[in-house]
PDB file of C-alpha atoms in Angstrom:
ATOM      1  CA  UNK A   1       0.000   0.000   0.000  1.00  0.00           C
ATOM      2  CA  UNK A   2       1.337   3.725  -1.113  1.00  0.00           C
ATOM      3  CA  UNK A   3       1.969   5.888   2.232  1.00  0.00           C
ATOM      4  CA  UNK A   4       2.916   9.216   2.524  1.00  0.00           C
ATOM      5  CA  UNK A   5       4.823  10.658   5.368  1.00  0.00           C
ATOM      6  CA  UNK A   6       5.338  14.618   6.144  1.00  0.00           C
ATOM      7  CA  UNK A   7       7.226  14.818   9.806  1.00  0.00           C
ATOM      8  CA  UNK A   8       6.448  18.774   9.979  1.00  0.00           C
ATOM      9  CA  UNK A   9       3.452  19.280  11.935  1.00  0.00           C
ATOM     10  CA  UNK A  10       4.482  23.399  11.744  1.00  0.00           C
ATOM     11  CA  UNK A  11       6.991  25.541   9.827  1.00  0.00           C
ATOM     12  CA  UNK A  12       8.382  28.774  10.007  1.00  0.00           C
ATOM     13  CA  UNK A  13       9.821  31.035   7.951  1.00  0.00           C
ATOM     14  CA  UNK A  14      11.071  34.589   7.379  1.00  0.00           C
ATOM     15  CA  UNK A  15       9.871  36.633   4.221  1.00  0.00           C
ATOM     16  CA  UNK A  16      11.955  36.631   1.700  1.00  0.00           C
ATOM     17  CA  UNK A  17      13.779  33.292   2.709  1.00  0.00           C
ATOM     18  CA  UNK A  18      13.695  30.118   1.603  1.00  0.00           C
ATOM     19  CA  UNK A  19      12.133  26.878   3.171  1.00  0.00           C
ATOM     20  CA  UNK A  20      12.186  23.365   2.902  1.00  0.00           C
ATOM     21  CA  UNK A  21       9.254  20.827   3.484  1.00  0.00           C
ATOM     22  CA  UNK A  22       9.912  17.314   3.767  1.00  0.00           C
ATOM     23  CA  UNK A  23       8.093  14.246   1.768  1.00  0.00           C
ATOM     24  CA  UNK A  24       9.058  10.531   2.233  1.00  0.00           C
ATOM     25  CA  UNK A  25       6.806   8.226   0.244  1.00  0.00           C
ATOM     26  CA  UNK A  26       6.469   4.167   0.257  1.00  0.00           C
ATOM     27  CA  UNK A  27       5.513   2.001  -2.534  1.00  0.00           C
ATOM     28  CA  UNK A  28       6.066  -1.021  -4.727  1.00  0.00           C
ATOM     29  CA  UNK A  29       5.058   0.850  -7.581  1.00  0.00           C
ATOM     30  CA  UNK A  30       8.270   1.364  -9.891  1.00  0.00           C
ATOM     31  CA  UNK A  31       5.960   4.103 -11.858  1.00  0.00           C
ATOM     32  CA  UNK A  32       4.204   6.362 -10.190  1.00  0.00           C
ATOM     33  CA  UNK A  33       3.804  10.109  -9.705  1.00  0.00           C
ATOM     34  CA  UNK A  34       4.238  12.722  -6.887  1.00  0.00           C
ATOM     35  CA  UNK A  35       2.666  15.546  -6.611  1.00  0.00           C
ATOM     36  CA  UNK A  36       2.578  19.037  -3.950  1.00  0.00           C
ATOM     37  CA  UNK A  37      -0.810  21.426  -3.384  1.00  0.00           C
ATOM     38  CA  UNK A  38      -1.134  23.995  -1.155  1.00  0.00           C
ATOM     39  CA  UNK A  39      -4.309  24.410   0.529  1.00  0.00           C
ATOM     40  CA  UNK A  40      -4.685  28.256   1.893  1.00  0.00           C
ATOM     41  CA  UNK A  41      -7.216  28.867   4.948  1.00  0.00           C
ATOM     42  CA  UNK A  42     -10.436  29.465   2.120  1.00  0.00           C
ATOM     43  CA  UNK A  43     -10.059  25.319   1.426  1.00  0.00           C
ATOM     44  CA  UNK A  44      -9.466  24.843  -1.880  1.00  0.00           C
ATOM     45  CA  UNK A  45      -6.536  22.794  -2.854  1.00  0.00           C
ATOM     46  CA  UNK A  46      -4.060  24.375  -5.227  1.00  0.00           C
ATOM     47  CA  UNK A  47      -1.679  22.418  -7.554  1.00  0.00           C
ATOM     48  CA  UNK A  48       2.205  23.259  -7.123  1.00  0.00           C
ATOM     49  CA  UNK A  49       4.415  21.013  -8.642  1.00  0.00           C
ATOM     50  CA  UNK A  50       4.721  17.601 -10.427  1.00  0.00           C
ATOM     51  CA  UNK A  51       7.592  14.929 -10.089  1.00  0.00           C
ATOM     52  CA  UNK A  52       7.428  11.872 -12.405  1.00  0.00           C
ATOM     53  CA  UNK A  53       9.013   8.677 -10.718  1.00  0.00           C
ATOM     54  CA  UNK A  54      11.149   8.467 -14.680  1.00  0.00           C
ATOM     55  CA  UNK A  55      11.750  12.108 -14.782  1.00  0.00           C
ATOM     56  CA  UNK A  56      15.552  12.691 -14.139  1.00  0.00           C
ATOM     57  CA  UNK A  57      14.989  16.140 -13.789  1.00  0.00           C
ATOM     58  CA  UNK A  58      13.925  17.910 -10.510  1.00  0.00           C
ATOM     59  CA  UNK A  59      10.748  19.363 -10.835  1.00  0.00           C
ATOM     60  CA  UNK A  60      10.691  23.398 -11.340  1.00  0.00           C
ATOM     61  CA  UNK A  61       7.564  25.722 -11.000  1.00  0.00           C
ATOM     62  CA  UNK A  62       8.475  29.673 -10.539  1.00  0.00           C
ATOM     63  CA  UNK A  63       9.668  29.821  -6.864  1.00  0.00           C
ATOM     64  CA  UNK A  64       8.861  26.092  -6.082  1.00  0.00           C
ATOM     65  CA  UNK A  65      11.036  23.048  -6.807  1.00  0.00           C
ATOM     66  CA  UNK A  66      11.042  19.831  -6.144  1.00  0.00           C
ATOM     67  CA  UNK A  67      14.264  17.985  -4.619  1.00  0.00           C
ATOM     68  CA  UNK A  68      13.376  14.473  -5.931  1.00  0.00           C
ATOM     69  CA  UNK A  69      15.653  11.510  -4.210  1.00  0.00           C
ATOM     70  CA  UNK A  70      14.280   7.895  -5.622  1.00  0.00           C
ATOM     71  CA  UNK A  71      17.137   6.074  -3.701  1.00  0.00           C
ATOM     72  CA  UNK A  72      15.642   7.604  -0.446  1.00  0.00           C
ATOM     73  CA  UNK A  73      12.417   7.900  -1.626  1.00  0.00           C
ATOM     74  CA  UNK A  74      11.710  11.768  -0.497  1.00  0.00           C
ATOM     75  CA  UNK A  75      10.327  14.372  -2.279  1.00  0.00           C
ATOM     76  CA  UNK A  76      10.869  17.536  -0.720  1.00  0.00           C
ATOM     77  CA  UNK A  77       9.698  20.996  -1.905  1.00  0.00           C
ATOM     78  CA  UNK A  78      11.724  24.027  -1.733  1.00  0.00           C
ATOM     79  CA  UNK A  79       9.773  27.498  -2.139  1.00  0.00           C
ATOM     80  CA  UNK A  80      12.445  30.039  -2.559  1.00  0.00           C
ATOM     81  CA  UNK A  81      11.563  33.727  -1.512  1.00  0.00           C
ATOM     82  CA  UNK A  82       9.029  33.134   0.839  1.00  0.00           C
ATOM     83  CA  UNK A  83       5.883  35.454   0.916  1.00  0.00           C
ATOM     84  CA  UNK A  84       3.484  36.343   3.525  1.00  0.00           C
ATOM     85  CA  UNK A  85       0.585  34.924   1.014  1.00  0.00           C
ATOM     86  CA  UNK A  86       2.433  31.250   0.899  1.00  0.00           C
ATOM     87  CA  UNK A  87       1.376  30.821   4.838  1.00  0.00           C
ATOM     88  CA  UNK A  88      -0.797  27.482   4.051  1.00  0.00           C
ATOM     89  CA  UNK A  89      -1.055  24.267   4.576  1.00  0.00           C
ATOM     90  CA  UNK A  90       0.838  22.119   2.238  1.00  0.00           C
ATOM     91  CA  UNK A  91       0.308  18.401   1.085  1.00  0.00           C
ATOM     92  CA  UNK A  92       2.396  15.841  -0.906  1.00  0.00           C
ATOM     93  CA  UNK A  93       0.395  13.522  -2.859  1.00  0.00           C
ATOM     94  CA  UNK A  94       1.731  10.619  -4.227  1.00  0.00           C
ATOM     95  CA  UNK A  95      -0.487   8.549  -7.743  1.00  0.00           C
ATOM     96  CA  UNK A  96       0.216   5.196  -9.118  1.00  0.00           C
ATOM     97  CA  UNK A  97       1.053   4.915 -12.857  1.00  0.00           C
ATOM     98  CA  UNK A  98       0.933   1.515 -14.477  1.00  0.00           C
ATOM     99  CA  UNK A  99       1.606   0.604 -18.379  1.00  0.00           C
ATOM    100  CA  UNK A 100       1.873   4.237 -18.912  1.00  0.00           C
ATOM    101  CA  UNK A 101      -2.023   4.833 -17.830  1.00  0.00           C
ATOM    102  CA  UNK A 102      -2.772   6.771 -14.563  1.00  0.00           C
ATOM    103  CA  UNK A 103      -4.592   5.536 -11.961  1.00  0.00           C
ATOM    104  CA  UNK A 104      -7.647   7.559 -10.076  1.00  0.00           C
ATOM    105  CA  UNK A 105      -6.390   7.682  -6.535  1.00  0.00           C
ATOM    106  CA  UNK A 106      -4.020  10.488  -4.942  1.00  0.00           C
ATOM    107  CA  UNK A 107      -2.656   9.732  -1.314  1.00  0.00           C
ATOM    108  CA  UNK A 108      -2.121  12.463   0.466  1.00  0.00           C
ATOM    109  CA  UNK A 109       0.191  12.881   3.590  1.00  0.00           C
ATOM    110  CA  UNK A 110      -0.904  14.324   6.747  1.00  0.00           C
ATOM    111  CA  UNK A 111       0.159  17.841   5.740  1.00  0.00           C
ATOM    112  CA  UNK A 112       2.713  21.165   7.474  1.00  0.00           C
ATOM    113  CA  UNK A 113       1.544  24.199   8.102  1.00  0.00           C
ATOM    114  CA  UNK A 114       4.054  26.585   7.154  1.00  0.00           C
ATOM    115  CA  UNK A 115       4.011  29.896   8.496  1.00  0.00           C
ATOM    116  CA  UNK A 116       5.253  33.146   6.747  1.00  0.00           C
ATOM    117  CA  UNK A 117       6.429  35.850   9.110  1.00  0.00           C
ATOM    118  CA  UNK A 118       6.980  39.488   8.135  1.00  0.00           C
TER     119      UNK A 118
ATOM    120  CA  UNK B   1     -12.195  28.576 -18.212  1.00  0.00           C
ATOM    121  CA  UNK B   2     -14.081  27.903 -14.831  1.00  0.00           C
ATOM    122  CA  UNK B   3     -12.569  25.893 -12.347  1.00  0.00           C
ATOM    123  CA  UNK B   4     -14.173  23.260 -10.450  1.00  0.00           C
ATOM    124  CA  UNK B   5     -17.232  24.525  -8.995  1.00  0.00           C
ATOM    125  CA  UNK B   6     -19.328  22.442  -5.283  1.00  0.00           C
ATOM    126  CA  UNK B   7     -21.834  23.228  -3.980  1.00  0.00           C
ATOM    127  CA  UNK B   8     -23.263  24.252  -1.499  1.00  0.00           C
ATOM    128  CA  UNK B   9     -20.116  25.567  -0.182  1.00  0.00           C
ATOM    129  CA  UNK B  10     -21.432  24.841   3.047  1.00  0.00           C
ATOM    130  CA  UNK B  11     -24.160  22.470   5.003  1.00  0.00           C
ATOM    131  CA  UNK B  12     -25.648  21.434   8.064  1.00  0.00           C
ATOM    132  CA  UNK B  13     -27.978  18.801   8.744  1.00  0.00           C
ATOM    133  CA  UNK B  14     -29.453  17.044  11.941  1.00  0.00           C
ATOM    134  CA  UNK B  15     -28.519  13.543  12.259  1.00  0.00           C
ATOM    135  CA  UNK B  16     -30.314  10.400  10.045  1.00  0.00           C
ATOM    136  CA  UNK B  17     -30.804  13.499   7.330  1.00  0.00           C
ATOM    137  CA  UNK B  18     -29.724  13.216   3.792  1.00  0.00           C
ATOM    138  CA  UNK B  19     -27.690  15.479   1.781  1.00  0.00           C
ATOM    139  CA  UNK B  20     -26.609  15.889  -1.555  1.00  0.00           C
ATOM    140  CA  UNK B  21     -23.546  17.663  -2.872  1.00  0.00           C
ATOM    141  CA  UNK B  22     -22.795  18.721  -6.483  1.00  0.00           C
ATOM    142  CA  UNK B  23     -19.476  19.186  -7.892  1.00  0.00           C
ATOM    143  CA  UNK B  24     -19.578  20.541 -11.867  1.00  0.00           C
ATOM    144  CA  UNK B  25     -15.977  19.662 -13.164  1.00  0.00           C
ATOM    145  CA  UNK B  26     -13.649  21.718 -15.675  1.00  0.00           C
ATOM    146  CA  UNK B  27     -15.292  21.003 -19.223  1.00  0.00           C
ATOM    147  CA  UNK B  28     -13.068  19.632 -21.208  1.00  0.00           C
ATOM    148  CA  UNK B  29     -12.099  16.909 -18.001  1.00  0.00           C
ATOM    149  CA  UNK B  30     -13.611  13.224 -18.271  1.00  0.00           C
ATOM    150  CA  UNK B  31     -12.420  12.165 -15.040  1.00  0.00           C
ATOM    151  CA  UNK B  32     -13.933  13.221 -11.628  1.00  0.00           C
ATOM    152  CA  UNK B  33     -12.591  12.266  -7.837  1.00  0.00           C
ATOM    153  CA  UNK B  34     -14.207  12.810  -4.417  1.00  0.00           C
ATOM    154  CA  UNK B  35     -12.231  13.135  -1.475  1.00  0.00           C
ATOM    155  CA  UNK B  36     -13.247  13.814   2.231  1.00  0.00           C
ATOM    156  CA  UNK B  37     -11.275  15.619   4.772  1.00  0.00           C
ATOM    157  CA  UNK B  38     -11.404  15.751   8.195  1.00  0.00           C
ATOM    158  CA  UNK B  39     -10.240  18.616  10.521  1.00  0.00           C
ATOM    159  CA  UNK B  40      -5.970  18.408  10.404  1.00  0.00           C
ATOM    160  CA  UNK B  41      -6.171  15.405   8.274  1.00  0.00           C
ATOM    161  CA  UNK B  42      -4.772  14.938   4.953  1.00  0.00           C
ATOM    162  CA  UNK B  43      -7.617  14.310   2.226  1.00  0.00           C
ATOM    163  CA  UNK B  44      -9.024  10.552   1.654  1.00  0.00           C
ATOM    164  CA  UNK B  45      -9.676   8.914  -1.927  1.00  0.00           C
ATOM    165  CA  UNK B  46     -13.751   7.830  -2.001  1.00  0.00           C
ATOM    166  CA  UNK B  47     -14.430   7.449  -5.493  1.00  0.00           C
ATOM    167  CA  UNK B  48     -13.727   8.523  -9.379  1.00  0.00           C
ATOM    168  CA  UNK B  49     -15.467   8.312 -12.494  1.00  0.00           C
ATOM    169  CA  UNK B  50     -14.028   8.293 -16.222  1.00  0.00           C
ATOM    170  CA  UNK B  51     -16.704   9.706 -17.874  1.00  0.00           C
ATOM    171  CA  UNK B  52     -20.255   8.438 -16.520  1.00  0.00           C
ATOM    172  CA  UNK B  53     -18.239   4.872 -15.425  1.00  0.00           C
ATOM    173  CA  UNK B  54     -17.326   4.772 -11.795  1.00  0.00           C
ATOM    174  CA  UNK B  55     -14.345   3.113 -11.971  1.00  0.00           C
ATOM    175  CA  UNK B  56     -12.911   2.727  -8.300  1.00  0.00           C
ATOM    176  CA  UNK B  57     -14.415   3.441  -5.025  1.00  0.00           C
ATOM    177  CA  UNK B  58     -12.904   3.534  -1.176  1.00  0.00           C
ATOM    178  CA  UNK B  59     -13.594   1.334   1.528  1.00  0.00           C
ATOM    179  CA  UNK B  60     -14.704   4.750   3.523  1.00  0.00           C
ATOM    180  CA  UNK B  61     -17.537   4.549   0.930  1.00  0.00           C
ATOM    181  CA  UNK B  62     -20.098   3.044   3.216  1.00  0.00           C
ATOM    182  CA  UNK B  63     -23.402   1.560   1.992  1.00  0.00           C
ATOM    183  CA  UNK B  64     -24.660   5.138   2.749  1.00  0.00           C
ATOM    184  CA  UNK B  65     -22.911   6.940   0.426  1.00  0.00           C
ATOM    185  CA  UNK B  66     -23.329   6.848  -3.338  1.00  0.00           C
ATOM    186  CA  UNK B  67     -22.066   9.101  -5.673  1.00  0.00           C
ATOM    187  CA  UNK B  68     -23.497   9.628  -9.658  1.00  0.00           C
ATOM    188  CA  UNK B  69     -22.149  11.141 -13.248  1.00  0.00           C
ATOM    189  CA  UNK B  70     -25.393  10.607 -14.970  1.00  0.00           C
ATOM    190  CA  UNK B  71     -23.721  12.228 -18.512  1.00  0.00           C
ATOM    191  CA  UNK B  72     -20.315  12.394 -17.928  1.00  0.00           C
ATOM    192  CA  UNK B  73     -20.840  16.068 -16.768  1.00  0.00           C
ATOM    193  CA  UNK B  74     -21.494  17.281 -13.420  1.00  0.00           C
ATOM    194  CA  UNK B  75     -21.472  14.409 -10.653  1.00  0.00           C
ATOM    195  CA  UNK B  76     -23.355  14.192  -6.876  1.00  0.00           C
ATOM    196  CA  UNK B  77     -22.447  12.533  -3.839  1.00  0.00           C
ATOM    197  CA  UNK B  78     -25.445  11.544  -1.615  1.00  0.00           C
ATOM    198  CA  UNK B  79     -25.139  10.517   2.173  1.00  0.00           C
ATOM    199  CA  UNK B  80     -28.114   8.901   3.295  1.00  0.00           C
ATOM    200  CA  UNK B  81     -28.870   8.708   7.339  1.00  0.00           C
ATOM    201  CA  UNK B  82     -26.155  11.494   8.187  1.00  0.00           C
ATOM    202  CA  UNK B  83     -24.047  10.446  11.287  1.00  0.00           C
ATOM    203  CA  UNK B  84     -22.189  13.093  13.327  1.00  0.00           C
ATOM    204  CA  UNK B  85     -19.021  11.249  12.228  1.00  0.00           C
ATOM    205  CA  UNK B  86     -19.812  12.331   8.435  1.00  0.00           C
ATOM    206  CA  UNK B  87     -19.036  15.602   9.388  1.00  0.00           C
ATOM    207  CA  UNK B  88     -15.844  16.670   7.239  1.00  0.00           C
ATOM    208  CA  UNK B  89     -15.333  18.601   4.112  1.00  0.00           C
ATOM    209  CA  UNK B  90     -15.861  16.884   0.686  1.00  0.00           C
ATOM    210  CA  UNK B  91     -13.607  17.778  -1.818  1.00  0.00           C
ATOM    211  CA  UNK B  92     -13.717  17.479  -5.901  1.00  0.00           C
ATOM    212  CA  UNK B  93     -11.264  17.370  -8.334  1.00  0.00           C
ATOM    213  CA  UNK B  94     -11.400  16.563 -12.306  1.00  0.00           C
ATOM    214  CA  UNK B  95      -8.918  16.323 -14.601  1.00  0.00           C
ATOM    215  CA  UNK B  96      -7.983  14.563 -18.060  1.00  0.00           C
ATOM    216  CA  UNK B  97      -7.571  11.315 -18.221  1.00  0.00           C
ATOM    217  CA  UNK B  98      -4.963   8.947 -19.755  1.00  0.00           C
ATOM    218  CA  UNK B  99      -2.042  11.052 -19.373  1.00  0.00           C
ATOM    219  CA  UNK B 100       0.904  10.068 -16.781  1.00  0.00           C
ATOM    220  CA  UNK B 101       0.731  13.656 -15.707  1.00  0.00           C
ATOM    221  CA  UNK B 102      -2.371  13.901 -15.096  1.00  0.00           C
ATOM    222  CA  UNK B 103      -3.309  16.919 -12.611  1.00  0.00           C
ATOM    223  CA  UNK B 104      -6.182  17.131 -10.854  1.00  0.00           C
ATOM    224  CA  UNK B 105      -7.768  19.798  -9.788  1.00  0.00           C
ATOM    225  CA  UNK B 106      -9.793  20.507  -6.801  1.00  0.00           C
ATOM    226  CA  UNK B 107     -12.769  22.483  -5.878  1.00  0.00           C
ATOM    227  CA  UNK B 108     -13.494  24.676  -3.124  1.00  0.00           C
ATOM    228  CA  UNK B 109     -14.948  21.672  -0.849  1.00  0.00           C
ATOM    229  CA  UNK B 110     -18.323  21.488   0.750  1.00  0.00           C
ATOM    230  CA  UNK B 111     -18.291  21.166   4.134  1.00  0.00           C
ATOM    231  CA  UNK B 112     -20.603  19.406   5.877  1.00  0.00           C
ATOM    232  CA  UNK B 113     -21.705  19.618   9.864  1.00  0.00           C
ATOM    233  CA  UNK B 114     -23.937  16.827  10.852  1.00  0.00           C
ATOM    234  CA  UNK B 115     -25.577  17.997  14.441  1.00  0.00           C
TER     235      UNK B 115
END
């Protein structure tokens, strides 16, 4: 079964810096897909970033990027320049691929609040 | 382009009530996804649909739950005999099928208080 692990009940972070959330993942899966969304105090969940488990590239999306380890199976996200509109909460999300087709079901870790101070 | 649109946005209900939420995906989408989410939790997978065929659904998805996607369109999720522990919020997300990328993306939520 996929699991998703985010140790970081709570972050904090000065504006303007940068900050790190952590990601480890489990699965059998050799294919599969991981993904980050930020979910602001309104509820809605927005998409960050995608990492493909075959990509060999880390993942790059404006001020977020993903630091992608497969031998360690983390997925951290870095947001560089921190502003006072990323305080959230953030999720990593992980998706099975098989034969090239996506499956339905995201798993979602348990979530950090990060915390942007002025 | 519209997002994903729920609603109501927000809904209470006495206990043994049923509800009904609608969630109208991004057009061009086929595939839809429910999720619930309780207070500090991360969301939980219920159920998807490619098109108007529900293709997987959750354990969590009791015998009082069912959801629809009569056309392929818009999709609702009925709870039948509410119980307090149904309060959460219920989140919907569409997005194109058959691709490895394959983003979904989420609604506002409805959340639901069962009293």
């Amino acid at each position: 079964a996929q699991k998703i692990t985010q140790t970081q009940p709570g972050m904090f972070v000065q504006e303007k810096e940068a900050v790190t959330l952590d990601c480890t993942y489990d699965t059998s899966d050799q294919s599969y897909g991981l993904f980050w969304y930020k979910q602001p105090s309104s509820g809605e969940m927005i998409f960050l970033i995608y990492q493909g488990s075959y990509d060999e590239q880390n993942a790059t999306e404006g001020r977020y990027s993903l630091n992608f380890q497969k031998s360690r199976k983390s997925a951290n996200l870095l947001i560089s320049a921190s502003q006072l509109g990323d305080s959230a909460m953030y999720f990593c999300a992980m998706r099975e691929t098989r034969g090239g087709t996506s499956y339905g079901k995201l798993t979602f870790g348990q979530g950090t609040i990060l915390t942007v101070h002025p | 382009d519209t997002g994903v649109s729920q609603d109501p946005r927000h809904k209470i209900t006495k206990r043994g009530q049923n509800v009904t939420f609608r969630c109208d995906p991004i057009s061009e989408h086929n595939r839809l996804y429910w999720y619930r989410q309780t207070l500090g939790q991360g969301p939980e997978f219920l159920t998807y649909f490619q098109n108007e065929a529900q293709l997987e659904k959750s354990r969590l998805l009791s015998d009082r739950f069912s959801a629809e996607r009569p056309k392929g369109s818009f999709s609702t999720l009925e709870i039948q005999r509410t119980e307090q522990g149904d309060s959460a919020m219920y989140l919907c997300a569409s997005s194109l099928g058959g691709l490895a990328k394959n983003i979904q993306y989420f609604g506002a939520g409805t959340r639901l208080s069962v009293l």
